[in-house]
PDB file of C-alpha atoms and ligand atoms in Angstrom:
ATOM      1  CA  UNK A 251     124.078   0.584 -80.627  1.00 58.00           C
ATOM      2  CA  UNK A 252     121.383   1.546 -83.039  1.00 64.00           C
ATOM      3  CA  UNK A 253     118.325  -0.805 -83.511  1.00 71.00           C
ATOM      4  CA  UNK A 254     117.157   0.527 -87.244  1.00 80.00           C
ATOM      5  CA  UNK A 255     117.059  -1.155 -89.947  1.00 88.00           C
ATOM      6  CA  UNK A 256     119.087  -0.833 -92.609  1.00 93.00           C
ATOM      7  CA  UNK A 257     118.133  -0.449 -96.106  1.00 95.00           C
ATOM      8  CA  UNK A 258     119.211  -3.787 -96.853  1.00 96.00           C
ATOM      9  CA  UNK A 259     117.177  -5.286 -93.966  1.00 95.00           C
ATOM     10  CA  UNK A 260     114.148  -3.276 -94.906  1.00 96.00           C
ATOM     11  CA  UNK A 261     114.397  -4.630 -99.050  1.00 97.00           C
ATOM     12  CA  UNK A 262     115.148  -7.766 -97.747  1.00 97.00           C
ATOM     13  CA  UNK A 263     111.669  -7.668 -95.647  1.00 97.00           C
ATOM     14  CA  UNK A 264     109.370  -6.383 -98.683  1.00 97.00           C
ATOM     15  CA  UNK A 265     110.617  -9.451-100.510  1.00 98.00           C
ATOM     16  CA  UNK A 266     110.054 -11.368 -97.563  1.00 98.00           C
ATOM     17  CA  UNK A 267     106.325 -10.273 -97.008  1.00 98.00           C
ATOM     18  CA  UNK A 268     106.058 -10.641-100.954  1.00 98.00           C
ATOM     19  CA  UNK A 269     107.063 -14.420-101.026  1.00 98.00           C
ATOM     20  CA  UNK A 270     105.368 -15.337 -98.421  1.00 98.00           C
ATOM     21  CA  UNK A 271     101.642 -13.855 -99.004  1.00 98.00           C
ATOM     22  CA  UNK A 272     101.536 -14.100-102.809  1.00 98.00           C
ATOM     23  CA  UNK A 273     101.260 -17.052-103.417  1.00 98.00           C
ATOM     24  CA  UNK A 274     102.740 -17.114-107.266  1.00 98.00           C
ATOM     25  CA  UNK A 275     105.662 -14.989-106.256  1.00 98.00           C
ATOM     26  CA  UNK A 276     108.484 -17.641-105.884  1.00 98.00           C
ATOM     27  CA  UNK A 277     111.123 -15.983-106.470  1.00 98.00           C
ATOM     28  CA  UNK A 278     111.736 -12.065-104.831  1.00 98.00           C
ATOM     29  CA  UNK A 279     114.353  -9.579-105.569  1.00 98.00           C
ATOM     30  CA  UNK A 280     116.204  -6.424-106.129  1.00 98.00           C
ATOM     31  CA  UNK A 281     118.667  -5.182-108.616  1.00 98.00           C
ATOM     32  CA  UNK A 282     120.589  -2.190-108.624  1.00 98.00           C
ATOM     33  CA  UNK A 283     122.222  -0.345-111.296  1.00 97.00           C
ATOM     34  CA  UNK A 284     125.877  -0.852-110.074  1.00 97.00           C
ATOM     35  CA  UNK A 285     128.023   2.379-109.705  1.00 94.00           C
ATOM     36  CA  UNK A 286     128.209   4.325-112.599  1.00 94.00           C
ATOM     37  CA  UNK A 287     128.606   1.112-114.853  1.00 97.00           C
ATOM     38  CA  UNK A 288     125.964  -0.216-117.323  1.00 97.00           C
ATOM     39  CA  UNK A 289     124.851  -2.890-115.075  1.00 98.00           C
ATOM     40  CA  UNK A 290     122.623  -4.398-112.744  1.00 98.00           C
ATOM     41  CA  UNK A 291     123.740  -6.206-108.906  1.00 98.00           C
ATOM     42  CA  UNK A 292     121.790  -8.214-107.290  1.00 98.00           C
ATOM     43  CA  UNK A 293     120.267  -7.133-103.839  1.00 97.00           C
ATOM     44  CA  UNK A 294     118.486  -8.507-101.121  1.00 98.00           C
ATOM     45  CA  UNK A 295     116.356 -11.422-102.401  1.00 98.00           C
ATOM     46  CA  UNK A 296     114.026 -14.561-101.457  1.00 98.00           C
ATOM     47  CA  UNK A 297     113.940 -17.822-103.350  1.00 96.00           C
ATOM     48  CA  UNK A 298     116.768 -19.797-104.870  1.00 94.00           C
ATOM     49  CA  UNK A 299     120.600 -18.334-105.286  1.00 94.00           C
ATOM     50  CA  UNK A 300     121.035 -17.144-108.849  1.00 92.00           C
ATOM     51  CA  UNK A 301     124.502 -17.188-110.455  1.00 91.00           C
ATOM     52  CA  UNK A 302     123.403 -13.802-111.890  1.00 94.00           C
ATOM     53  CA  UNK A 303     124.674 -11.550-109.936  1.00 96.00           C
ATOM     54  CA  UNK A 304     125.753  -8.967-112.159  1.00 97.00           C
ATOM     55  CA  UNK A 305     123.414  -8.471-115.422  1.00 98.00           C
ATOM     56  CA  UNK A 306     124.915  -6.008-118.134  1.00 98.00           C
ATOM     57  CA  UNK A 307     122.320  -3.489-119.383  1.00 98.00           C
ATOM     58  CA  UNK A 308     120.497  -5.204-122.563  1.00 98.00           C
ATOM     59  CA  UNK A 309     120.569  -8.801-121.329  1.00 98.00           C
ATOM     60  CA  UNK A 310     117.660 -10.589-120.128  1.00 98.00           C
ATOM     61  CA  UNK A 311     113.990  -9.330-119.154  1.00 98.00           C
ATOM     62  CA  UNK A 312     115.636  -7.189-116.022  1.00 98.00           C
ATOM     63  CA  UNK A 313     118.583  -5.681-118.270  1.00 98.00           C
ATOM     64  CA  UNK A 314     116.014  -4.785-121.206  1.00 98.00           C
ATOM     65  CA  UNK A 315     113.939  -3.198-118.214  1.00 98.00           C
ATOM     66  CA  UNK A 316     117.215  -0.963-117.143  1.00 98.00           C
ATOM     67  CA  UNK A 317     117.239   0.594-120.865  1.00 98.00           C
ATOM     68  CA  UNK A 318     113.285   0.475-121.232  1.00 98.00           C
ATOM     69  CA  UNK A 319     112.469   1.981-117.904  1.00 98.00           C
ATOM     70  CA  UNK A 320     109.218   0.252-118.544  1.00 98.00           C
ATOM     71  CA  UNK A 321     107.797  -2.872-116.532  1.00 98.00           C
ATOM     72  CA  UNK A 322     108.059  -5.880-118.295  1.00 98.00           C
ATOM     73  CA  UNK A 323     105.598  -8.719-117.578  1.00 98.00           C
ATOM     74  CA  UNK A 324     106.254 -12.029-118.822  1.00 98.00           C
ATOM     75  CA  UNK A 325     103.221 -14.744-119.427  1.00 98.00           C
ATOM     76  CA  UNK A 326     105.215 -17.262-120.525  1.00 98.00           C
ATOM     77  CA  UNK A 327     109.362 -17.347-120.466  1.00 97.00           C
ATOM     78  CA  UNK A 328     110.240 -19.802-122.678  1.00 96.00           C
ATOM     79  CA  UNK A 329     108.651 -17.695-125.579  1.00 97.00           C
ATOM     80  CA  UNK A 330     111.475 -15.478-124.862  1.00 96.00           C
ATOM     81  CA  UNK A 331     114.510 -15.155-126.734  1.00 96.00           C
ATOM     82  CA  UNK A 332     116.384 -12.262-124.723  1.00 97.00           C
ATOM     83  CA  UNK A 333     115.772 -14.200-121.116  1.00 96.00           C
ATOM     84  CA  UNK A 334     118.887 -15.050-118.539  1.00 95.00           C
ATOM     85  CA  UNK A 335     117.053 -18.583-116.820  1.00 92.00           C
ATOM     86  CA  UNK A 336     118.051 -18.836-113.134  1.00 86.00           C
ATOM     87  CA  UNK A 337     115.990 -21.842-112.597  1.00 90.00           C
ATOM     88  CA  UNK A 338     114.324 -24.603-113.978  1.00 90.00           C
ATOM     89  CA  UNK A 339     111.109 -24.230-112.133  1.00 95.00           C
ATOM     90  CA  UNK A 340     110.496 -20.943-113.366  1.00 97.00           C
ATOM     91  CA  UNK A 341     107.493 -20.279-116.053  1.00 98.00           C
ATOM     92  CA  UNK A 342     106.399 -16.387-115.637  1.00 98.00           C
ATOM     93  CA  UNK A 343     108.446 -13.629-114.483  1.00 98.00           C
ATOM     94  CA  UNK A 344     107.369  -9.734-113.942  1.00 98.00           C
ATOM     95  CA  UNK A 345     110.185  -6.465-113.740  1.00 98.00           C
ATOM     96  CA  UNK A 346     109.108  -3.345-112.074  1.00 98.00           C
ATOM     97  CA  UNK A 347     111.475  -0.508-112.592  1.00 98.00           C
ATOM     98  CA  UNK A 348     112.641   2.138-109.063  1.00 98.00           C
ATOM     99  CA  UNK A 349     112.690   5.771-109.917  1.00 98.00           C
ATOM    100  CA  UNK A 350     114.384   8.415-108.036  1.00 97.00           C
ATOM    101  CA  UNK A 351     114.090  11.659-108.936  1.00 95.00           C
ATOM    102  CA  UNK A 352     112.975  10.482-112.124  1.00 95.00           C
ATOM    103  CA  UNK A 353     116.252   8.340-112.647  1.00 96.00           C
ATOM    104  CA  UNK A 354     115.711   4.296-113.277  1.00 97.00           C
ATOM    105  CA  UNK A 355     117.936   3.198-110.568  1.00 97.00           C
ATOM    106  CA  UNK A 356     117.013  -0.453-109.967  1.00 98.00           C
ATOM    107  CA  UNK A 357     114.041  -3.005-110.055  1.00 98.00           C
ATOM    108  CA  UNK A 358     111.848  -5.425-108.374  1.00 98.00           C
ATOM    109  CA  UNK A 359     111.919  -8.598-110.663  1.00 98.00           C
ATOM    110  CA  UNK A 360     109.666 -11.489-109.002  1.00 98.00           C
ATOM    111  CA  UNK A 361     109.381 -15.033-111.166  1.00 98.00           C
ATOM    112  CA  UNK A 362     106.683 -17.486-110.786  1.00 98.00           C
ATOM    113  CA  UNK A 363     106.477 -20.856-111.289  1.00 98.00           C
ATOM    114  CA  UNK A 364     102.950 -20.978-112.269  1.00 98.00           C
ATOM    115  CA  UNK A 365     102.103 -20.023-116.024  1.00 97.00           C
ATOM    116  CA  UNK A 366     100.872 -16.711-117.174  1.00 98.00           C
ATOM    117  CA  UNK A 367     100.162 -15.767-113.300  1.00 98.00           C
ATOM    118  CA  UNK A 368     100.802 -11.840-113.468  1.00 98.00           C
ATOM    119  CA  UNK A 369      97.634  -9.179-114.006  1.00 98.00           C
ATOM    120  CA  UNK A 370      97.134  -5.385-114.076  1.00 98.00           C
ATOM    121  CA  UNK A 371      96.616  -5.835-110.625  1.00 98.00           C
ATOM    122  CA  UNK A 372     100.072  -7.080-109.987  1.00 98.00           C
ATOM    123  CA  UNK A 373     102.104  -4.458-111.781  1.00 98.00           C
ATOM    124  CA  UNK A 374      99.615  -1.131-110.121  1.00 98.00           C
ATOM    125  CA  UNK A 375     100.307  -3.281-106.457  1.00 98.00           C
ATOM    126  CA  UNK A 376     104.416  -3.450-107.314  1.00 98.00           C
ATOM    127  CA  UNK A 377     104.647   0.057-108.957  1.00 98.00           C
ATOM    128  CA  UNK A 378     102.990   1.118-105.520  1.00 98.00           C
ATOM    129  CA  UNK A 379     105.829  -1.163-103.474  1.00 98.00           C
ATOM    130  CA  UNK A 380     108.485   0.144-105.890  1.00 98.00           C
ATOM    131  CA  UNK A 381     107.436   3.590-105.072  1.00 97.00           C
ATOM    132  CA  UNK A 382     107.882   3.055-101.364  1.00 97.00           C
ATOM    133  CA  UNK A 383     111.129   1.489-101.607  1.00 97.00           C
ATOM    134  CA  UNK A 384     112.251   4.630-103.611  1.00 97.00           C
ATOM    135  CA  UNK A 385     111.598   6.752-100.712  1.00 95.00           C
ATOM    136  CA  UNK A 386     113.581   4.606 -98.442  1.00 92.00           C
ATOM    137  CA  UNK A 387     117.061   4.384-100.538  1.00 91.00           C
TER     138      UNK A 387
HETATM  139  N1  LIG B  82     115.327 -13.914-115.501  1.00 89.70           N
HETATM  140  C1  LIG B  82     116.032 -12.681-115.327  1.00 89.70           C
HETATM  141  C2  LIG B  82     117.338 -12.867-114.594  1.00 89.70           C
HETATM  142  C3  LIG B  82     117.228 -12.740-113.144  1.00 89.70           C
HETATM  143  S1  LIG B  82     116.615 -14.180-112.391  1.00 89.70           S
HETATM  144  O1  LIG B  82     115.158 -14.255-112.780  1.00 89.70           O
HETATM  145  C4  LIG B  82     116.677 -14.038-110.736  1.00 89.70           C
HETATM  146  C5  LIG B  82     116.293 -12.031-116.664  1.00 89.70           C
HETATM  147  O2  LIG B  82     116.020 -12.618-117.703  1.00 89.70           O
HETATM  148  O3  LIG B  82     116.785 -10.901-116.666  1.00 89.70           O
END
């Protein structure tokens, strides 16, 4: 029986190690473009279940991100008018798109709970994580 990781496993640890040392990341996770269809699935994630699993391309900060294929930070989420809410607690949220091969295949979308949390800093850090995870999948 083999004792590596899956892929799965291995997101499910970068959120993981996310959540746990930053300590306005509340809320961890990966979406996936889904197939050959115009939306996003949800992944391996920390923080509170989300009803969203499935977010068509265009809606909310991540599906915006899938047509953008930029990273999309968010200050403050109520001054949003294209934002799918997943909880209450939630004040700032930041999308970093995955490319393979030059194709926006997925995300890392982490929300905070403190205002206006997310620097320069944050999105060089997660483009490096995002470019990891790329040569994993
Ligand atoms: N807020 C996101 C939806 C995903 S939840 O944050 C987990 C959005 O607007 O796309």
């Amino acid at each position: 029986e083999s004792t590596e990781k899956t892929v799965d496993e291995r997101l499910l640890k970068v959120c993981q190690l996310l959540e746990e040392n930053i300590s306005y990341y509340n809320w961890v996770g990966f979406y996936f473009k889904n197939g050959d269809k115009e939306e996003l699935k949800l992944g391996p994630y920390v923080g509170a279940p989300t009803d969203h699993t499935i977010i068509p391309f265009g809606k909310g900060i991540c599906g915006q991100v899938a047509v953008s294929n930029e990273n999309f930070v968010v200050p403050d989420v109520s001054a949003q008018d294209n934002y799918i809410a997943c909880s209450i607690t939630v004040k700032a949220e930041i999308v970093i798109p995955i490319f393979v091969n030059g194709q926006n295949i997925g995300q890392i979308d982490i929300d905070s709970n403190t205002p206006d949390p997310f620097t320069d800093k944050d999105e060089r850090f997660l483009e490096f994580v995002c470019a990891k995870v790329a040569s994993i999948l």
